[in-house]
Tab-separated table of C-alpha atoms in Angstrom:
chain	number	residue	atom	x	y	z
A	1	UNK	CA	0.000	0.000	0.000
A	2	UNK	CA	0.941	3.566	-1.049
A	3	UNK	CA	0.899	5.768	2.432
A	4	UNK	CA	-0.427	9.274	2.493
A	5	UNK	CA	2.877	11.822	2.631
A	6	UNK	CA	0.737	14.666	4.311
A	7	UNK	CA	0.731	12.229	7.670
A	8	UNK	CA	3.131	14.012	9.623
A	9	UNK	CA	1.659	17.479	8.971
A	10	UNK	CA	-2.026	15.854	10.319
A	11	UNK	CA	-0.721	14.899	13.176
A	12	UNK	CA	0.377	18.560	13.925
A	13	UNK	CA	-3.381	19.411	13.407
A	14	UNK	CA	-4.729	16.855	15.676
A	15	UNK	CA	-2.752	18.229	18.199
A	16	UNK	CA	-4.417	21.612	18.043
A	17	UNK	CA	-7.860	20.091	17.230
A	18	UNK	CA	-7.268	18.149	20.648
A	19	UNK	CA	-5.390	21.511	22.451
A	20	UNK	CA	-7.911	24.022	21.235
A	21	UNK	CA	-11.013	21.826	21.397
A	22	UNK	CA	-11.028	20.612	24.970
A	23	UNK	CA	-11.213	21.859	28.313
A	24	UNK	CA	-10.165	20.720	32.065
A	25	UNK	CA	-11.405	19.586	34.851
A	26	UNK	CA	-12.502	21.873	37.232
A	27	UNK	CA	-10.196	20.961	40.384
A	28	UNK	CA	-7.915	24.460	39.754
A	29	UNK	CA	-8.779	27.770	41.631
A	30	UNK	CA	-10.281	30.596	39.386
A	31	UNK	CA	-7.503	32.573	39.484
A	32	UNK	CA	-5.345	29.831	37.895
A	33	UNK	CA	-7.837	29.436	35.546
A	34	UNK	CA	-8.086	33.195	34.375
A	35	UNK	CA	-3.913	33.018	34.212
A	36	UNK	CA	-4.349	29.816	31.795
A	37	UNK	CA	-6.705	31.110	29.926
A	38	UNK	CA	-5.097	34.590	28.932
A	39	UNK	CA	-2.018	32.712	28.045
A	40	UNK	CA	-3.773	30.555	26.034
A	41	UNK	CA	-5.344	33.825	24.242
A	42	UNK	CA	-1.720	35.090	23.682
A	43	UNK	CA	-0.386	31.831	22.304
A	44	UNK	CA	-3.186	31.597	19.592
A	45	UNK	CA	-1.715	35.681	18.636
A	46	UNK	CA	1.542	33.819	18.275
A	47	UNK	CA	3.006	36.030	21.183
A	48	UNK	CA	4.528	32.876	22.661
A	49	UNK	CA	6.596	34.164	25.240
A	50	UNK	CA	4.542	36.497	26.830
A	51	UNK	CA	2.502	32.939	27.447
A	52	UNK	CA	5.222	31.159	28.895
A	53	UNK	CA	5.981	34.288	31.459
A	54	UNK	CA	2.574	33.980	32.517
A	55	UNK	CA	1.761	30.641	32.878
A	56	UNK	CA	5.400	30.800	35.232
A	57	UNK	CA	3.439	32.498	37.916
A	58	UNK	CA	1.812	29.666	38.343
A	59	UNK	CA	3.697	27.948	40.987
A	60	UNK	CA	4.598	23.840	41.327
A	61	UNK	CA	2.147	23.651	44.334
A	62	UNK	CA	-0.774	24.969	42.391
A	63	UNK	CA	-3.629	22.611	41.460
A	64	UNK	CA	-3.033	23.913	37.522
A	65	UNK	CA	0.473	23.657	37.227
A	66	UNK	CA	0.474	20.500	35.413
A	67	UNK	CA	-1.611	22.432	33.172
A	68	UNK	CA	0.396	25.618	32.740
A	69	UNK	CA	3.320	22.787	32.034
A	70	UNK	CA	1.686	21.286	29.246
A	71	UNK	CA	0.635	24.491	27.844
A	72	UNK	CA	3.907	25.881	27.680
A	73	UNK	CA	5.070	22.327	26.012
A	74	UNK	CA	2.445	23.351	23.337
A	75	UNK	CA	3.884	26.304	22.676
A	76	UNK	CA	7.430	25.267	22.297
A	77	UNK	CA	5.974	22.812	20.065
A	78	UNK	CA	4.158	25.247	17.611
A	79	UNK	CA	7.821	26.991	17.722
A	80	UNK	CA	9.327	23.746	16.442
A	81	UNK	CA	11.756	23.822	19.607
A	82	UNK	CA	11.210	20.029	20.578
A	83	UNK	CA	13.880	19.811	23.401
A	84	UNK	CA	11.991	22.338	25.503
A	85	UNK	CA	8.431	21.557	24.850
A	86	UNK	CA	9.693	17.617	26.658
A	87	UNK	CA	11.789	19.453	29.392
A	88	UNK	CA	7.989	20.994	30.526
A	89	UNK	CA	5.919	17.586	29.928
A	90	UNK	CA	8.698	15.764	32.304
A	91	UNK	CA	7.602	18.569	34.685
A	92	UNK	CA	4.284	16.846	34.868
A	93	UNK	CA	4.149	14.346	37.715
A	94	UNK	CA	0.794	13.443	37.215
A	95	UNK	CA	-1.720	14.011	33.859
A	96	UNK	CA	-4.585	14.877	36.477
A	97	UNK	CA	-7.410	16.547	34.378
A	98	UNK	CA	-5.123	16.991	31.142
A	99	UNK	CA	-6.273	12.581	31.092
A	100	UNK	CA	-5.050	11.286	27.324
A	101	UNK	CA	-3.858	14.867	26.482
A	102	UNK	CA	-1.051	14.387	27.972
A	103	UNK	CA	0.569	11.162	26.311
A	104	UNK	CA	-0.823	12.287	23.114
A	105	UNK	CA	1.108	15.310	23.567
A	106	UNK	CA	4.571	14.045	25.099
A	107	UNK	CA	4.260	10.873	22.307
A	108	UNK	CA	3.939	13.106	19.463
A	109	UNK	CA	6.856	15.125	20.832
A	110	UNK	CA	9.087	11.971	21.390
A	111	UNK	CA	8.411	11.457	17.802
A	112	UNK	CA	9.373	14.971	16.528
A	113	UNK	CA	12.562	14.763	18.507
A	114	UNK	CA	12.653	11.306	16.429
A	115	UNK	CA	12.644	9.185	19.249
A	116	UNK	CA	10.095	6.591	18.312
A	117	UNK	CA	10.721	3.846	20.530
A	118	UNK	CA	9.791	6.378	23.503
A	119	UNK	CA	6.396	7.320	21.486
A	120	UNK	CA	5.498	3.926	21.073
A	121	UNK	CA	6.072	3.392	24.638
A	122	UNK	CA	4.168	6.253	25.705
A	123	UNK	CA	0.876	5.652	23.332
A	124	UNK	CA	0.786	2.460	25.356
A	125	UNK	CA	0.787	3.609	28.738
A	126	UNK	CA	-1.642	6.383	27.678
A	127	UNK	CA	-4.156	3.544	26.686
A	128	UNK	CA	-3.324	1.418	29.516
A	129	UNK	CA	-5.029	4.633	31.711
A	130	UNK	CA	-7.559	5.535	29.365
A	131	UNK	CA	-8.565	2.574	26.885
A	132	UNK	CA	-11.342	4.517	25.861
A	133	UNK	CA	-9.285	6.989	24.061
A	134	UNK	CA	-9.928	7.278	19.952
A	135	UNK	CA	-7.151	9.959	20.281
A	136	UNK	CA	-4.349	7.862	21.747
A	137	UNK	CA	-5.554	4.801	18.941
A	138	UNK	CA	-5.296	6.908	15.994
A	139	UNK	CA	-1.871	8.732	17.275
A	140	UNK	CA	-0.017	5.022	18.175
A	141	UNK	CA	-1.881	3.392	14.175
A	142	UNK	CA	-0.428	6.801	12.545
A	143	UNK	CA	3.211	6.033	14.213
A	144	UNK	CA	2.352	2.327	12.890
A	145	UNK	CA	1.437	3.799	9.228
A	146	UNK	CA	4.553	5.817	9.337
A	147	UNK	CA	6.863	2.732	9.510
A	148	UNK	CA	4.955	1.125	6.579
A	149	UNK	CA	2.895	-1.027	8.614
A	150	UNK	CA	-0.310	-0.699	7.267
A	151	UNK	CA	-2.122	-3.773	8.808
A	152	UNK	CA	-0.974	-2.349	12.623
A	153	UNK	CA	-2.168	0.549	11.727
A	154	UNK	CA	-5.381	-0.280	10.683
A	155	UNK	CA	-5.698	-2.539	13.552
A	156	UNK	CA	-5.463	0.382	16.007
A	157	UNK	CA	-7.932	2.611	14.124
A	158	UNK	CA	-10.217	0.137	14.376
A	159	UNK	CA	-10.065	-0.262	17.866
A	160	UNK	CA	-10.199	3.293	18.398
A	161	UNK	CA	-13.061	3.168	16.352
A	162	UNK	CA	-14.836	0.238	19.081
A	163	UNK	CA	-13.368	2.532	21.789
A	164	UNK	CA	-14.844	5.565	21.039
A	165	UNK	CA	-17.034	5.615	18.311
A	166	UNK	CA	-18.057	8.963	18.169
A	167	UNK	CA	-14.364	10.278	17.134
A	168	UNK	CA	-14.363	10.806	13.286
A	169	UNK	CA	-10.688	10.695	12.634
A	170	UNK	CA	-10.564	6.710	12.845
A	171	UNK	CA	-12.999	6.292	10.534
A	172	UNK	CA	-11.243	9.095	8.467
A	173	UNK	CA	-7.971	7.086	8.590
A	174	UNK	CA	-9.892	3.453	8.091
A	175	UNK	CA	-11.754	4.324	5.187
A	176	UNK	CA	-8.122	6.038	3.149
A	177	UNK	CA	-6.230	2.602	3.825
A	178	UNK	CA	-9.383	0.441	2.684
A	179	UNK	CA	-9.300	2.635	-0.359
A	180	UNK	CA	-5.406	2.197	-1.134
A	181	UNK	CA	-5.793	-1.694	-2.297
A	182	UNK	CA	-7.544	-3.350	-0.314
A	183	UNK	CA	-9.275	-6.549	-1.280
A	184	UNK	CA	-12.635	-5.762	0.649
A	185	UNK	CA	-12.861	-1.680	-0.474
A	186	UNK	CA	-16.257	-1.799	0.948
A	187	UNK	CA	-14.845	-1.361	4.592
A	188	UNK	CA	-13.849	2.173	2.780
A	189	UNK	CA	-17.448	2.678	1.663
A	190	UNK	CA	-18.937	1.828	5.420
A	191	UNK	CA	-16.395	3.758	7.035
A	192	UNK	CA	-16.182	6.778	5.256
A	193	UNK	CA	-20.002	7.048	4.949
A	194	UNK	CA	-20.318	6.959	8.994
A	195	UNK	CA	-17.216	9.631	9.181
A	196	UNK	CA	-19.209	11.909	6.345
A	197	UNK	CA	-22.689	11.826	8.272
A	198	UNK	CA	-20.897	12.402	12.193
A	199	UNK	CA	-19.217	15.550	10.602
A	200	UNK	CA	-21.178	15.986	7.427
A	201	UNK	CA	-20.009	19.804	6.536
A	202	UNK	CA	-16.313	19.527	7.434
A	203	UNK	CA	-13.505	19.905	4.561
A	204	UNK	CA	-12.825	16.319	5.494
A	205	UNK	CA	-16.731	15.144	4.499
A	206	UNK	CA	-16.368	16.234	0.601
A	207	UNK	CA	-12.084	14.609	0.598
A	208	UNK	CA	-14.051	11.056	1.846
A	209	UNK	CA	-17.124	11.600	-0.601
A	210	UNK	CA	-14.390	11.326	-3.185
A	211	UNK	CA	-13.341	8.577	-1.984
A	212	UNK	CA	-16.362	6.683	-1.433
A	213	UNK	CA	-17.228	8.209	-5.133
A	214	UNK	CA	-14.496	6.742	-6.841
A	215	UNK	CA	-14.664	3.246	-5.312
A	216	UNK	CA	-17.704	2.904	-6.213
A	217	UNK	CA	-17.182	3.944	-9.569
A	218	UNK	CA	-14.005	1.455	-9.968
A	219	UNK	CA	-15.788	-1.384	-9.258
A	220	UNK	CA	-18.212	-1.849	-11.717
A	221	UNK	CA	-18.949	-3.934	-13.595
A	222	UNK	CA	-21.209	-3.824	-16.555
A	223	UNK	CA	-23.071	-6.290	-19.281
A	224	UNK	CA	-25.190	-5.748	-21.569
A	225	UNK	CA	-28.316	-5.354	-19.121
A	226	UNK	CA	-27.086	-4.496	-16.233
A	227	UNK	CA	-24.614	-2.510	-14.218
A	228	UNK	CA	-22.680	-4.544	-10.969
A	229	UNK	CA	-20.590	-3.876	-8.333
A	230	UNK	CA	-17.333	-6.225	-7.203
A	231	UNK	CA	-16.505	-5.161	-3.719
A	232	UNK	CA	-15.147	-8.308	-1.792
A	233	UNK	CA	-13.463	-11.870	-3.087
A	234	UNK	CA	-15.548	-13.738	-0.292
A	235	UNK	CA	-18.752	-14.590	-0.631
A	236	UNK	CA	-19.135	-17.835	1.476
A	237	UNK	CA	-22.316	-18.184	3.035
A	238	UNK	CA	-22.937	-21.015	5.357
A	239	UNK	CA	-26.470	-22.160	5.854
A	240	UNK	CA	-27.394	-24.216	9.396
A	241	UNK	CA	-29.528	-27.148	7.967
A	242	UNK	CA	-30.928	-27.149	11.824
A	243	UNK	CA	-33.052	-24.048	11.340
A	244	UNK	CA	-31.992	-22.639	7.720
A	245	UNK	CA	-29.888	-19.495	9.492
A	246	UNK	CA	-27.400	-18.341	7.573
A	247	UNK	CA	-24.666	-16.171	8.094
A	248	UNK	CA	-23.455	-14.219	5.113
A	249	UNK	CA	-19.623	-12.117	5.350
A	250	UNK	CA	-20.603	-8.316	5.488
A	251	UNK	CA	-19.048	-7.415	2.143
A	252	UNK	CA	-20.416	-9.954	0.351
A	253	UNK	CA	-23.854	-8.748	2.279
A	254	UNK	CA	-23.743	-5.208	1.044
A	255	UNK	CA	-22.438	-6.573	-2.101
A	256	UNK	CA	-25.542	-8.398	-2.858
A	257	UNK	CA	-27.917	-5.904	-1.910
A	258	UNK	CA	-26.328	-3.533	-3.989
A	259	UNK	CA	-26.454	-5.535	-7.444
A	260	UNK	CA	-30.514	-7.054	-6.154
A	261	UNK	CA	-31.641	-3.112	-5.970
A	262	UNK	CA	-30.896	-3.351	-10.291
A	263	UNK	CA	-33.369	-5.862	-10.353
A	264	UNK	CA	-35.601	-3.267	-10.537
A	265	UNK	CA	-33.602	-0.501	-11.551
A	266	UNK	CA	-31.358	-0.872	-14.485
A	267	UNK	CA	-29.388	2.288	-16.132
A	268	UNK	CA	-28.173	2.634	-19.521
A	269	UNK	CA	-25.117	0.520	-20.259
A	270	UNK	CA	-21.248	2.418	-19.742
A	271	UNK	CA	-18.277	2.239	-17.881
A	272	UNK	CA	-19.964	3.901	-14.853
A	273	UNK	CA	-23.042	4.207	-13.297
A	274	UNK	CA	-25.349	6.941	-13.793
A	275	UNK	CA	-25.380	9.306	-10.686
A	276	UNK	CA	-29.081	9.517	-10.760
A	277	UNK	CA	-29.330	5.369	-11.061
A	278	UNK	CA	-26.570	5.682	-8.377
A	279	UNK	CA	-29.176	7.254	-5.842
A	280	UNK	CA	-31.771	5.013	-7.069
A	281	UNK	CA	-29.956	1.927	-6.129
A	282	UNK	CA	-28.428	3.068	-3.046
A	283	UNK	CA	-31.965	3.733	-1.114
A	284	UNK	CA	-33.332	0.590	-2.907
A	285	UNK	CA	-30.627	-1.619	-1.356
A	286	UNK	CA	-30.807	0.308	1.945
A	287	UNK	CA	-34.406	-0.487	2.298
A	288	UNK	CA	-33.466	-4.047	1.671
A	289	UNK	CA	-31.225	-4.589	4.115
A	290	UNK	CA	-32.865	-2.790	6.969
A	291	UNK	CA	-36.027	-4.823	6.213
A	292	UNK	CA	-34.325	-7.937	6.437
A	293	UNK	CA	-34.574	-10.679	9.871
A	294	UNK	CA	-31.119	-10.808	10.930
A	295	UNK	CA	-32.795	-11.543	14.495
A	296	UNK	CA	-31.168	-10.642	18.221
A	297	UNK	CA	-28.062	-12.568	17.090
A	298	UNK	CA	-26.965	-10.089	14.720
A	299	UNK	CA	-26.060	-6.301	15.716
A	300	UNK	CA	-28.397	-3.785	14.020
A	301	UNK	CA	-26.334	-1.748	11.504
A	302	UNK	CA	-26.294	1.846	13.053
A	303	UNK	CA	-25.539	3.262	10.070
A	304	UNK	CA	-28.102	1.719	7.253
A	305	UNK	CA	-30.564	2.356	10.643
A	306	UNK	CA	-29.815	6.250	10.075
A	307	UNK	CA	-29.924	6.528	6.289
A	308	UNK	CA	-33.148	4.191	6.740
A	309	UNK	CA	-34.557	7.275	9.003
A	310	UNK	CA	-33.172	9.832	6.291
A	311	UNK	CA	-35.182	7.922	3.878
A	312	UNK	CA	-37.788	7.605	5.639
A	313	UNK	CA	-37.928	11.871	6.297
A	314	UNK	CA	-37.715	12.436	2.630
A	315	UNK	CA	-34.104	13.702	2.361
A	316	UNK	CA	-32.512	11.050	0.892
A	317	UNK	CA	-32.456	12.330	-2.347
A	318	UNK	CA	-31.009	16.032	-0.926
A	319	UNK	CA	-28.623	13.920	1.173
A	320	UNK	CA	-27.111	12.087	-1.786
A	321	UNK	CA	-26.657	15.621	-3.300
A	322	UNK	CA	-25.148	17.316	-0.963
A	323	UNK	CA	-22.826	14.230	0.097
A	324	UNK	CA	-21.376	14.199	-3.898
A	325	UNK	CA	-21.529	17.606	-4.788
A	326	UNK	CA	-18.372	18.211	-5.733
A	327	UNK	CA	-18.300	14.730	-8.069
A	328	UNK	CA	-21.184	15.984	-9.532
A	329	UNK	CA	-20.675	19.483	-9.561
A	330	UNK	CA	-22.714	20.451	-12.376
A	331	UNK	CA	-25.543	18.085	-11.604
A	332	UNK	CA	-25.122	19.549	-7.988
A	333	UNK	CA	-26.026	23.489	-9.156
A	334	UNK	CA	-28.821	22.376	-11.422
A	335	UNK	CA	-30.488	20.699	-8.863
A	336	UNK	CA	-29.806	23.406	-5.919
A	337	UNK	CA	-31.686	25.893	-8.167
A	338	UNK	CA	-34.546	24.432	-7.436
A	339	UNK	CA	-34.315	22.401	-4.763
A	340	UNK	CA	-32.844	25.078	-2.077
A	341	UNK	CA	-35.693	24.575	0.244
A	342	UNK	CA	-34.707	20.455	0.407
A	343	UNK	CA	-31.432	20.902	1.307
A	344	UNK	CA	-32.572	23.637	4.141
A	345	UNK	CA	-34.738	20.547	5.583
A	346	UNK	CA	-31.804	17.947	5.267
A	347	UNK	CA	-29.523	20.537	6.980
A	348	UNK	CA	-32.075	21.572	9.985
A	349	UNK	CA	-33.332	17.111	10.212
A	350	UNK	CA	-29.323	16.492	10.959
A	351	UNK	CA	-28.931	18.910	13.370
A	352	UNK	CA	-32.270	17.688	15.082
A	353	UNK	CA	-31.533	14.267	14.532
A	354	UNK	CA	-27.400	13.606	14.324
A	355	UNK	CA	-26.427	10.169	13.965
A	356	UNK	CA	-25.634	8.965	17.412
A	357	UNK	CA	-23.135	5.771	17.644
A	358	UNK	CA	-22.381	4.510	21.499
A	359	UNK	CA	-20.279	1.215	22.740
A	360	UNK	CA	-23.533	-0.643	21.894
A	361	UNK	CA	-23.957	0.054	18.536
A	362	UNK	CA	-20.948	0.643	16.922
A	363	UNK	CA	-20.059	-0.126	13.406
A	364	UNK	CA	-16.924	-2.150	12.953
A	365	UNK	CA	-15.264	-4.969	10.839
A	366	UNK	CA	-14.617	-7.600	13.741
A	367	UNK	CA	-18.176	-7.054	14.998
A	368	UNK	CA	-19.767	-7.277	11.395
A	369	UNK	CA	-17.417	-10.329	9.990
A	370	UNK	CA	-20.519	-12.239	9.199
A	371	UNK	CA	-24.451	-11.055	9.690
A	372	UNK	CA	-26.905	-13.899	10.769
A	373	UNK	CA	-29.911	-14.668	9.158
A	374	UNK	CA	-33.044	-16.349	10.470
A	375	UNK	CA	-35.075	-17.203	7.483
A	376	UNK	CA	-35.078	-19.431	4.489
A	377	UNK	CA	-32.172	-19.675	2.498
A	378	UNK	CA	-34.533	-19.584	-0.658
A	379	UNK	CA	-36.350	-16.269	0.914
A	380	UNK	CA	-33.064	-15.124	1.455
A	381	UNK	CA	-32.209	-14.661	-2.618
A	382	UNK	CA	-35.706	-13.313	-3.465
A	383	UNK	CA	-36.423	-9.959	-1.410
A	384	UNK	CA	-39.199	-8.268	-2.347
């Protein structure tokens, strides 16, 4: 697989996402807490040093000094001087409220200063006192991905992903190396379409839509009749003779649902697939697969569930839109003309409605290996 180069620069970003983004716990006095913040102001003006001599009257016995430590780390670190932003994080005795921010921060800067083996080491103690962190996961599979180990570093996004499921950038990551190669390219597709609808107008929404757009796109397959999609090499299904369950591999699952939705709706033969038959076909097979009995063995499929409810609002057709506009461009301002109205509903439904993923219903590939069936095999192959 062919890595991303801009990986080192994103990592500089997730550090200020995660610096800028979240707040402490609320353990220091308020006058420490008006000092923190006004250095904080300063550093974001780039007047770095005036930060530092403030967050130094903050003294070692103060409840925030391990924060005023890691603050002025962070600002040796947007100064590129490496040495001195670890000098303050070994000032830190304990993380206290700073929690995973603080081995995020001192593993990243063992890795600027080049020192990976103390990164590595640090990622892991981080997620030995907070497991739950999506941060830590995607930091430690990004070190992995650096070394040309994409398999490792897949492994931890995915577990980041089953740790915290509401934290984009593992799905983000996930859905790129499913993209670069991979043999199953519809763990791309699921992943990047979660990642798109938990942060559906960020930058990052339209770079995966791409994605998603193009995989789509160069897997089809197309006879004289009919246009199909190839997305996985496996498509075992075994069949109890007990009580005719059957469990069916994911891919081959979404696969099948997919190419059964042109059945009934066939476009005009090409080397790609209409985007209007596109739309058609996606909500068709959507509807199949949330109709179908896959009983209390089988987890329910938060995401299908949401574009089910999206569907089922009327904005599915808005949402497809919006998700693709910048494949579709042209399409894209034709239809706004007219349709400004729909995409004013879709917009003000997600913000009513987000989609919502906890512990219990997360989407991810060991969880989903194979979906369990409880009907007829022969039902199974003819879905109305």
């Amino acid at each position: 697989m062919k890595l991303q180069p801009f990986i080192h620069i994103l990592s500089v970003c997730l550090l200020f996402l995660s610096h800028t983004a979240s707040g402490y716990a609320q353990s220091e006095t308020l006058a420490e807490k008006l000092i923190v913040q006004k250095a904080v102001n300063l550093m974001e003006q780039g007047r770095y040093a005036e930060s530092r001599a403030l967050l130094e009257k903050i003294p070692e016995t103060g409840t925030a000094h391990h924060i005023a430590r890691y603050e002025t780390a962070f600002s040796y670190i947007l100064e590129k001087d490496y040495r001195k932003a670890l000098k303050e994080l070994k000032r830190i005795k304990e993380p206290g409220s700073l929690e995973w921010k603080y081995y995020q921060l001192l593993g990243s800067t063992y890795h600027y200063l080049e020192q990976e083996d103390k990164a590595l080491d640090t990622f892991n103690k981080g997620l030995e006192a907070y497991p739950r962190s999506g941060m830590l996961y995607l930091e430690r599979g990004m070190m992995k991905q650096r070394k040309q180990l994409p398999n490792e570093a897949l492994s931890d996004y995915e577990k980041g992903i089953e740790a915290e499921p509401m934290f984009p950038s593992n799905y983000y990551r996930a859905s790129q190396l499913f993209a670069l190669g991979s043999s199953e390219p519809v763990w791309a597709l699921m992943y990047g379409e979660i990642m798109v609808n938990l942060i559906p107008d960020h930058p990052r929404a339209d770079e995966i839509s791409r994605l998603m757009y193009n995989c789509l796109q160069q897997n089809v397959t197309h006879n004289d009749s009919a246009f199909q999609i190839k997305l996985t090499q496996d498509n075992t299904l075994h069949v109890n003779p007990k009580d005719s369950t059957l469990s069916f591999p994911f891919p081959a699952l979404y696969q099948l649902y997919f190419n059964h939705a042109a059945r009934a709706i066939k476009g005009a033969p090409g080397k790609s697939i209409d985007f209007h038959t596109l739309c058609r076909r996606r909500e068709k097979q959507i509807l199949l697969l949330n109709a179908q009995d896959t009983g209390e063995h089988s987890p329910k499929n938060v995401l299908f569930d949401y574009l089910g409810r999206i569907i089922e609002a009327g904005h599915f057709e808005a949402y497809m839109m919006y998700t693709f506009k910048k494949q579709v461009p042209e399409l894209y301002r034709s239809w706004l003309a007219g349709h400004q109205e729909e995409l004013s509903h879709l917009k003000h439904w997600r913000k009513a409605c987000p989609l919502s993923i906890t512990p219990d219903n997360a989407f991810y590939r060991n969880k989903y290996a194979y979906v369990d069936f409880i009907i007829p095999a022969h039902e199974f192959f003819n879905p109305e």
